[in-house]
Amino acid sequence: MKKILFLLILPSFLLAQKKALVGGTLINGYGNEPIPNSVIIIENETIIKVGTVESVPIPEEAEIISTEGMSILPGLWDMHVHLMITGHADYTYWDKTYLPLFEKVIMPASAHQLLLAGVTSARDLGGPLQASIKTREAINTGKIPGPNLYVSGPFLQKKPYPGTEAFRWGVNGEKDARLKVKKLAQAGVDCIKLIDQDQMSKAEIHAIVEEAHSNNLKVVAHSHRPEEIRLGLEAGVDNFEHTGLSSAPAYPEDIIESITERTAQMNLGPLYWTPTIEVLYNHDYVIKNPESLDNESWHLDLPDSIVNDIKNSIRKPGELPYFQLTSIRKPTLKTKFEQLKKAGVVMLIGTDSGVPMKFHSQSTWNELDIWVRELGVPPLEAIKSATYWPAKFMGVEDKVGTISEGKQADIIGVKGDVLRYISLLQNIDLVLKKGKIYKNEIQ
């Protein structure tokens, strides 16, 4: 009896795809000292080996990508973006005009811009529920390019502003608060966004936090006003957003004492804060140097009609009502930032990207630049706040956030030394997400 041999030819997409990033200085995201002459071996979506050219053999079949002279980092996180807006100065007009285009045009464009800026993971805080979920699904299934996306869906607040009901849900009593959180949880959101909680009853705030936690969802809350912080701390909010819009010289002593008391309770885990400080800190510079607004990176995937509409809305940047109080708020920002650090909170990089004159293609590197250059944060610490700590907060540190064996291959590279010149991050040369190259400008 003759033996019949069958040759099984697998499609190329089923074969292991190996890449080797060779020669760059590795900043792994843990805050450790960088590793020169690094080697990172990737198989399909996963990092399988990390070391140096002396310690890690390069598989013969691997595609070699030379990263000599580059800084290699985990893909950045931006923990506070708004995909549904993109720099336009008039919210009321924008929502009325473009709400039907959020899901199919604007949110996908924002996501693509973030990814090419080196942001491989992002948290979208506030958007129409269906559009938020659908955008996340489209990214996850590979239909559109974008970061690993974590969404809150609509804001929860006491009463939505007129015309914003599609993405702001009002809360009317404790029972309604629980029902709204349950509806969001059942839809599959990744966190709950709470704002203007100082306008709610304590029962409503506690109901939101308790219901979210019972559904394994963390609560992210505004901290513009002192009472928002007091009530949020009492209810057990997990992550506060912003350093506040008041021009008060510092946080009140009782708030800092309460924050310090909370951070001392290690059984509760860290208290996280996303200061979104650059949007205020850099405003005067943008007014004096408006040519920065001409960077065409924010035009990507947007129709010319929308690009021109945005341009027209910001043609007089120094006259925008949104920013008229910004200059007198700036002196308080550094003080508040230092107060929070001394109180023991874990800082996260987030930008409020999408607000007037703040574009998804530029916001994240600008936030890091202000932290390092103006606020004195060591570069390794700032990068950790944009890589490891966000992944830790979202509960996915076993998958992303660092360049480690077994992790998802979300990696970026930039020519030069970002620990000396953090602003180099404005020109990302290499972007990999799940091992796939989305940008490669290495010559």
XYZ file of C-alpha atoms in Angstrom:
443
model
C 0.000 0.000 0.000
C 1.469 3.274 -1.053
C 1.719 6.044 1.454
C 0.242 9.308 0.304
C 1.903 12.389 1.687
C -0.129 15.552 2.015
C 1.697 18.861 1.992
C -0.179 21.336 4.137
C 0.419 24.848 2.923
C -0.787 27.402 5.427
C -1.890 30.845 4.317
C 0.725 33.467 5.088
C -1.490 35.138 7.694
C -1.452 31.905 9.736
C 2.324 31.625 9.738
C 4.256 33.087 12.634
C 5.436 36.564 11.793
C 8.584 37.523 13.650
C 10.151 40.962 13.910
C 13.319 42.039 15.669
C 13.836 45.635 16.791
C 17.600 45.917 17.083
C 19.966 48.533 18.484
C 17.782 51.176 20.124
C 17.862 52.475 23.674
C 14.982 50.753 25.453
C 12.815 52.608 27.964
C 10.600 49.799 29.206
C 7.903 51.798 31.019
C 8.670 50.666 34.558
C 10.800 53.721 35.286
C 14.008 51.685 35.193
C 17.240 52.920 33.689
C 17.219 52.603 29.894
C 18.865 49.657 28.179
C 21.245 50.548 25.316
C 21.772 48.270 22.307
C 18.451 46.601 22.962
C 16.798 43.745 21.124
C 13.058 43.117 21.149
C 11.747 39.974 19.452
C 8.091 40.020 18.417
C 6.065 37.079 17.211
C 2.733 38.036 15.700
C 1.140 40.287 18.362
C 3.389 39.371 21.275
C 6.793 40.358 22.645
C 8.617 37.076 23.187
C 12.111 38.239 24.145
C 13.703 41.421 25.466
C 17.406 41.942 25.992
C 20.516 43.274 24.299
C 22.456 42.479 21.145
C 24.885 40.537 23.324
C 22.271 38.436 25.117
C 19.467 37.795 22.618
C 20.021 35.832 19.400
C 17.990 37.093 16.472
C 15.929 34.400 14.721
C 16.984 33.884 11.106
C 13.424 34.247 9.858
C 12.776 37.522 11.668
C 12.279 40.801 9.862
C 15.000 43.029 11.268
C 14.149 46.665 11.980
C 17.204 48.686 12.912
C 16.502 51.093 15.762
C 20.064 52.362 16.112
C 20.131 55.899 17.477
C 16.516 55.729 18.603
C 14.610 55.737 21.874
C 12.230 52.775 22.039
C 9.238 53.051 24.385
C 5.954 51.331 25.113
C 3.131 52.868 23.121
C 1.852 55.940 24.939
C -1.480 56.216 26.707
C -3.666 59.293 26.756
C -6.114 58.945 29.628
C -8.392 61.856 28.747
C -9.421 62.322 25.128
C -12.651 63.363 23.439
C -12.874 61.628 20.089
C -16.128 63.355 19.177
C -14.566 66.825 19.149
C -11.470 67.956 17.349
C -10.316 71.475 18.137
C -13.373 73.486 17.046
C -13.983 76.580 19.173
C -17.802 76.467 19.344
C -19.173 73.381 21.137
C -22.830 74.281 20.666
C -22.403 74.705 16.914
C -20.205 71.596 16.629
C -22.664 69.308 18.419
C -25.622 70.608 16.445
C -23.841 70.368 13.095
C -21.740 67.231 13.332
C -23.463 64.851 15.763
C -24.603 62.636 12.830
C -20.974 62.318 11.697
C -19.427 61.409 15.057
C -19.545 57.632 14.568
C -18.590 57.300 10.909
C -16.225 60.216 10.333
C -15.038 62.259 13.285
C -14.332 59.635 15.956
C -12.473 57.345 13.512
C -10.384 60.302 12.324
C -9.506 61.219 15.914
C -8.547 57.624 16.681
C -6.277 57.380 13.628
C -4.553 60.646 14.502
C -3.879 59.453 18.042
C -2.344 56.215 16.826
C 0.036 57.910 14.404
C 1.067 60.245 17.240
C 2.295 57.203 19.166
C -0.791 56.809 21.363
C -1.523 53.084 21.234
C -4.044 53.172 24.109
C -6.540 55.904 24.977
C -9.466 56.541 27.289
C -12.361 58.397 25.699
C -14.275 60.243 28.397
C -17.667 61.376 27.204
C -19.416 60.473 23.968
C -22.662 59.074 22.556
C -23.007 55.512 23.798
C -23.495 53.729 20.490
C -20.844 55.747 18.676
C -18.338 55.080 21.464
C -18.962 51.330 21.502
C -19.018 51.070 17.702
C -15.760 52.983 17.342
C -14.084 50.712 19.875
C -15.416 47.624 18.067
C -14.275 48.904 14.682
C -10.748 49.361 16.040
C -10.719 45.971 17.767
C -11.854 44.176 14.615
C -9.347 45.981 12.429
C -11.890 47.910 10.381
C -10.280 51.233 11.279
C -6.861 52.127 12.728
C -6.752 53.455 16.245
C -5.447 52.912 19.766
C -6.676 50.278 22.178
C -9.751 52.217 23.173
C -11.441 52.418 26.576
C -14.721 54.309 26.637
C -17.020 55.784 29.253
C -19.946 56.557 26.986
C -22.051 59.518 28.141
C -21.114 61.769 31.043
C -23.289 61.349 34.132
C -24.339 64.660 35.685
C -27.293 66.171 37.488
C -28.804 67.712 34.384
C -27.426 67.715 30.824
C -26.722 71.017 29.190
C -29.337 71.902 26.533
C -28.611 70.128 23.254
C -26.150 67.622 24.754
C -28.551 64.848 25.730
C -26.986 62.410 23.248
C -23.788 62.234 25.285
C -24.726 63.666 28.703
C -27.190 61.788 30.876
C -28.993 63.443 33.729
C -29.448 61.743 37.081
C -32.676 62.193 39.018
C -32.456 60.434 42.351
C -30.605 57.435 43.737
C -32.664 54.850 41.841
C -32.171 56.619 38.535
C -28.432 56.906 39.228
C -28.169 53.140 39.629
C -30.249 52.503 36.515
C -28.047 54.764 34.409
C -24.878 53.031 35.577
C -26.430 49.604 34.948
C -27.396 50.635 31.431
C -23.843 51.749 30.711
C -22.398 48.594 32.239
C -24.690 46.381 30.181
C -23.682 48.249 27.037
C -20.051 47.373 27.777
C -18.368 50.624 28.772
C -14.943 50.481 30.407
C -15.451 53.129 33.101
C -17.969 55.682 34.359
C -17.468 59.430 33.858
C -18.987 61.628 36.580
C -19.068 65.427 36.368
C -20.579 68.321 38.313
C -21.111 65.980 41.248
C -21.331 68.986 43.552
C -24.766 69.569 42.013
C -25.947 66.076 42.988
C -27.137 64.728 46.299
C -24.756 62.566 48.292
C -27.147 59.649 47.788
C -26.895 60.027 44.015
C -23.102 60.223 44.033
C -22.725 57.226 46.313
C -25.209 55.247 44.206
C -23.169 55.907 41.049
C -19.888 54.858 42.644
C -21.350 51.816 44.416
C -23.163 50.586 41.315
C -20.092 51.101 39.147
C -17.874 49.188 41.551
C -20.394 46.360 41.799
C -20.080 46.074 38.010
C -16.264 46.139 38.151
C -16.131 49.624 36.670
C -14.006 52.439 38.028
C -15.328 55.972 38.371
C -13.570 58.953 36.830
C -14.753 62.327 38.131
C -14.156 66.017 37.517
C -12.230 68.012 40.098
C -12.630 71.570 38.907
C -14.227 72.779 42.143
C -13.255 71.966 45.730
C -16.658 70.490 46.582
C -16.424 68.102 43.633
C -13.244 66.724 45.187
C -14.667 66.529 48.710
C -17.766 64.654 47.582
C -15.802 62.431 45.225
C -13.341 61.396 47.922
C -16.150 60.634 50.328
C -17.924 58.455 47.775
C -14.792 56.567 46.716
C -14.064 57.972 43.264
C -11.070 56.191 41.729
C -9.569 58.850 39.462
C -9.961 62.619 39.421
C -9.608 64.677 36.234
C -8.074 68.162 35.831
C -6.265 70.459 38.240
C -9.279 72.752 38.395
C -10.469 75.826 36.566
C -10.415 78.238 39.494
C -7.763 80.904 39.926
C -7.466 80.181 43.661
C -3.776 80.041 44.597
C -3.896 76.457 45.882
C -6.163 73.630 46.946
C -7.782 74.222 50.368
C -5.946 72.575 53.257
C -8.838 70.273 54.131
C -8.805 68.812 50.620
C -5.089 68.073 50.700
C -5.518 66.516 54.149
C -8.331 64.319 52.813
C -6.296 63.295 49.771
C -3.318 62.471 51.976
C -5.533 60.433 54.276
C -6.921 58.548 51.267
C -3.506 57.818 49.736
C -2.330 56.470 53.082
C -4.950 53.716 52.910
C -2.878 51.277 50.908
C -5.551 48.596 51.111
C -7.613 50.761 48.744
C -4.823 50.979 46.181
C -3.487 54.219 44.708
C -5.582 57.319 44.183
C -5.142 58.437 40.585
C -5.225 61.944 39.146
C -5.156 63.101 35.523
C -4.216 66.804 35.695
C -4.662 67.674 31.963
C -2.458 70.639 32.689
C -1.000 71.549 29.301
C -4.266 72.789 27.817
C -4.107 75.726 30.246
C -0.352 75.997 30.700
C 0.469 76.363 27.017
C -2.369 78.697 26.064
C -0.412 81.967 26.133
C 2.320 80.406 24.006
C -0.197 79.258 21.404
C -1.707 82.745 21.222
C 1.731 84.240 20.591
C 2.746 81.462 18.183
C -0.447 80.562 16.290
C 1.515 78.975 13.447
C 1.512 75.805 15.545
C -2.175 75.525 14.645
C -1.224 75.168 10.980
C 0.299 71.724 11.496
C -1.680 69.620 9.025
C -1.446 66.411 11.035
C -4.889 67.151 12.503
C -6.441 67.213 9.024
C -5.994 63.439 8.620
C -9.190 61.645 7.526
C -11.329 64.763 7.928
C -13.219 66.188 4.929
C -11.990 69.572 3.703
C -15.299 71.110 4.746
C -14.733 70.164 8.378
C -11.066 71.197 8.306
C -12.024 74.614 6.977
C -14.813 74.924 9.532
C -12.358 74.261 12.361
C -9.821 76.694 10.889
C -12.417 79.436 10.695
C -13.500 78.857 14.284
C -9.967 79.399 15.626
C -8.751 82.105 13.231
C -8.615 84.564 16.160
C -7.179 82.360 18.910
C -6.728 85.177 21.401
C -10.423 86.054 21.299
C -11.972 82.678 22.088
C -14.392 82.879 25.063
C -13.320 79.389 26.184
C -9.877 80.673 27.211
C -10.463 84.195 28.516
C -9.703 83.255 32.134
C -6.821 80.942 31.290
C -3.983 83.432 31.744
C -4.906 84.185 35.363
C -5.290 80.475 36.120
C -1.826 79.509 34.908
C 0.129 80.654 38.025
C -1.865 78.270 40.212
C -1.240 75.165 38.118
C 2.282 74.356 39.253
C 1.329 74.814 42.900
C -1.635 72.477 42.603
C 0.402 69.927 40.689
C 3.020 69.916 43.445
C 0.339 69.670 46.141
C -1.101 66.568 44.504
C 2.305 64.943 44.111
C 3.217 65.590 47.739
C -0.129 64.186 48.841
C 0.809 60.887 47.223
C -1.512 60.600 44.242
C -0.447 58.693 41.135
C -0.397 61.062 38.184
C -1.609 59.971 34.755
C -0.941 61.589 31.398
C -4.162 62.881 29.870
C -4.830 65.911 27.737
C -8.504 66.822 27.237
C -7.591 66.395 23.588
C -10.244 67.700 21.220
C -11.121 70.866 23.146
C -10.607 74.163 21.268
C -7.212 74.343 19.528
C -6.125 70.996 20.998
C -5.705 68.299 18.383
C -5.373 64.553 18.807
C -2.222 64.483 16.697
C -0.347 66.852 19.023
C -1.819 66.935 22.527
C -0.090 63.985 24.205
C 3.510 64.973 23.522
C 2.707 68.530 24.601
C 1.438 67.294 27.977
C 4.613 65.281 28.521
C 6.719 68.280 27.496
C 5.074 70.561 30.064
C 5.472 67.977 32.825
C 9.187 67.626 32.151
C 10.234 71.092 30.984
C 8.019 73.321 33.147
C 6.995 71.200 36.136
C 10.298 69.418 36.721
C 9.040 65.846 36.474
C 11.916 63.453 35.660
C 11.473 62.107 32.104
C 11.382 58.462 33.201
C 8.646 59.294 35.712
C 6.634 61.198 33.107
C 6.904 58.322 30.638
C 5.811 55.860 33.339
C 2.727 58.047 33.838
C 2.010 57.607 30.135
C 2.650 53.857 29.976
C 2.717 51.661 33.081
C 0.394 53.576 35.402
C -2.493 54.009 32.937
C -2.390 50.300 32.130
C -2.361 49.550 35.845
C -5.384 51.767 36.458
C -7.369 50.155 33.665
C -6.478 46.684 34.929
C -4.617 45.626 31.785
C -1.028 45.856 33.007
C -0.588 42.151 32.261
C -1.177 42.903 28.567
C 0.139 46.385 27.781
C 1.907 49.389 29.271
C 5.472 48.063 29.331
C 7.886 46.400 26.955
C 8.062 43.011 28.613
C 8.063 39.406 27.526
C 4.538 38.114 27.052
C 3.024 41.573 26.604
C 1.251 42.872 23.535
C 3.706 44.465 21.118
C 2.596 48.087 21.418
C 5.864 49.915 20.803
C 6.941 53.303 19.527
C 10.305 54.652 18.464
C 11.755 58.118 17.950
C 15.138 59.189 16.688
C 17.272 60.676 19.431
C 17.289 60.701 23.213
C 13.820 61.462 24.611
C 15.166 61.455 28.158
C 17.176 64.546 27.285
C 14.742 66.063 24.780
C 11.207 64.944 25.621
C 9.852 67.135 22.812
C 11.246 64.637 20.306
C 7.978 62.797 20.888
C 6.283 65.296 18.584
C 7.806 63.364 15.662
C 7.222 59.661 16.199
C 9.132 57.570 13.660
C 7.894 54.076 14.461
C 4.504 52.868 15.702
C 3.615 49.240 16.293
C 0.350 48.088 17.793
C -0.233 44.395 18.388
C 2.936 43.785 16.402
C 1.597 45.495 13.286
C 3.513 48.449 11.903
C 1.281 51.480 11.445
C 4.045 54.014 10.905
C 7.663 53.555 9.870
C 9.712 56.586 8.952
C 13.085 55.064 9.755
C 15.527 55.816 6.970
